[in-house]
Amino acid sequence: MYRIIAKEKLAADIFLMGVKAPEVARKARAGQFIIIRVDEQGERIPLTLADWDAEKGSVTFVFMAVGTTTRKLALLEAGDSLANLAGPLGRPTEVEKFGTVVCVAGGYAVATIAPIARAMREMGNKVISIMGFRTRELVFWEERLRRVSHELIVTTDDGSYKRKGLVTEPLKELLLKGGVDRVIAIGPTLMMKSCSLTTKPFGVKTIVSLNPIMVDGTGMCGCCRVSVGGETKFACVDGPEFDGHEVDWDLLVNRQRAYLEEEKESLKFWETSVS
Amino acid sequence: MAEKIKINLNRVPMPKQGAVARRSNFNEVALGYSEQQAIEEASRCIQCKNPKCIKGCPVGIDIPEFIEALRQGNMPEAVRLIKKTNSLPGICGRVCPQETQCEASCVLNKKGAPVAIGRLERYVADWERAHPEVTEKRKRRRASKGRKVAVVGSGPAGLTCAADLAKQGYKVTIFEALHVAGGVLMYGIPEFRLPKDIVQAEVKYVESLGVEIKLDRVIGKLATVDELLASGYDAVFLAPGAGAPMFLGLPGENLSDIYSANEFLTRTNLMSAYSFPLYDTPIRVGRRVAVVGGGNVAMDASRCAVRLGAQEVNLIYRRSEAEMPARAEERENAKEEGVVFRLLTNPSRFIGDESGRVRNVECYGMELGEPDESGRRRPIQKPETEFVMPVDTVIVALGTVPNPIIPQATRGLELTKEGTICTDEATGRTSKDEVWCGGDMATGAATVISAMGAGKRAAADIKAYFER
């Protein structure tokens, strides 16, 4: 069992959880993920690491409570435990001195981008971060991302906070200005796709973190296969980060939606059984 | 046993669940001998002075001795004799291909059916589980020799190596990547062939020898092999399994509802998807299922699909049944359960609908040409034989290639061109000092018992290395 040592509601349906996992905390690097199982009936789901603390021996992730597993997770509090936690999995983000790196986060992926921005900055890059949310109530970690960035742009789709519009607009302006050496875009699949389409004409290498459905997360099942540059890759061991210009986005979307009916059925079953 | 007795040339048949009933449950198909049946079958053994069967067993069980104890009704002794060399008899009695091993060497083959050694082994193991009070109360052993061994993977190779070393007094820790111990015995082989409580009982036995099992530990990620050695382990035995599923490389293969057999079986067995939504992991089995492949895993996948409600399961295999690697018993079981063998047939592409789900498999007819490097006749595509098979679910059961995590993360490990770890077969030694390897990671996909044999040989060599 893996004890939960912190839980915090960051925004509507978005939660932060800190879990005791000393060995994982010692090895974790930006861009890697863990697989958790909430309870004995639970499925294995991947969660990208938001933070880790080798001294405290804990890892932190952020999730949105949307399906059975994440809704179950949201009911747990500090002092409770997770049945399982394995990691760190996947290849870490490639962190080198690139020059100017633009880190773009969509929604709760700001939690994923924060350690990457931090690592990029520590490596001596100039880090410009863009974080976009649907609306003001969903904004979190603005200060935290600002601290690890040289410049921060915040957008909301409805204009209720800071700049109105999508993250691709400031991204495009930065590209037009020139001097961007690398873009990291992490968020919902369509947001990552749009960012990749935005950067492509400028020829700026764009790294995205793919989030297909996984089962074991260790390269054993092939559920997370994605097509990158015409080749089938397993996101769990070959990724999760890939060149966004090479990703077959339609395939990814289809495979992410493969269990929509079952996800609804599962949630309905769970809601009935807890009520 | 000196007196001449007439030997029954036929073995006692194994009671089985009827084909109709078992199509809709995951309960074990083979029900096991009763005491009377076991003793009757044991009486067929002629107790050869120079028994060939032992040589046919990759872990060298003293077969005539345990059968004699069983015949005399001395069950605790039969248990002791088997467990002297085999820590996982309930598993081996069920999934070993005895017909090519111990039973193939039985002298009764000359006249009739060999002694059903596997069924007797299973009987003894099941008897022990049902009589925990009779077998000696095992106290947790204390490691007495100050050497520590890390075993990577808790499948058949890892469990066997760990058990053998623990019996010798070494401190053994198993690192398992998944959330339960057992490896392929848990995620791969279905409940109806190998009940999971039997696997867990045998895992507990290995733990009772003093072996510590750490779950959720992905070696190569959480810690490298060098880090294990630096942290105080004196030897590392790598038994992570073969790992990565192979695909056909055909157009449309990434469509939704096309599974690797590994994924299909993992969802079903490890994650209990057959109890969805009580268990959270779903599986999608439509009315028409196609399984591609001809090995034991293809049989397991087909038979799971039947139980998960498929009305039509077509097994697509590019050669004829004579070349199929699956055991005869498994082929029979699959056919009895309604799996249709589409032989000399090969898929050429998968066709999907607008939401990216597979709808059809395009196939070709094949014919057999000259034998290839595997010794089997090479299948050749016949022109103008293509046809389309409508499907809702496809399972690709073509075998596995080595998982890259450990090879990528370990310096100084020589690999074969297939990506397996170069390993000396007799000793399990790798090119790296203090590192041994066994099971599918050393040989490519093979059987449970061959992995156990490798675990045993590596344990013996590690012991010899420590004692040098």
XYZ file of C-alpha atoms in Angstrom, chain B residues 4-10 43-46 108 113 115:
14
model
C 4.306 -59.630 -12.502
C 1.081 -57.684 -12.889
C -0.858 -56.985 -16.011
C -0.568 -53.345 -16.951
C -3.516 -51.430 -18.246
C -2.339 -49.859 -21.510
C -4.834 -47.050 -21.268
C -0.311 -48.307 -10.387
C 0.406 -48.258 -14.124
C 3.979 -47.138 -13.460
C 6.266 -50.155 -13.741
C 4.823 -47.620 -21.729
C -0.352 -44.744 -23.366
C 1.753 -42.938 -17.365
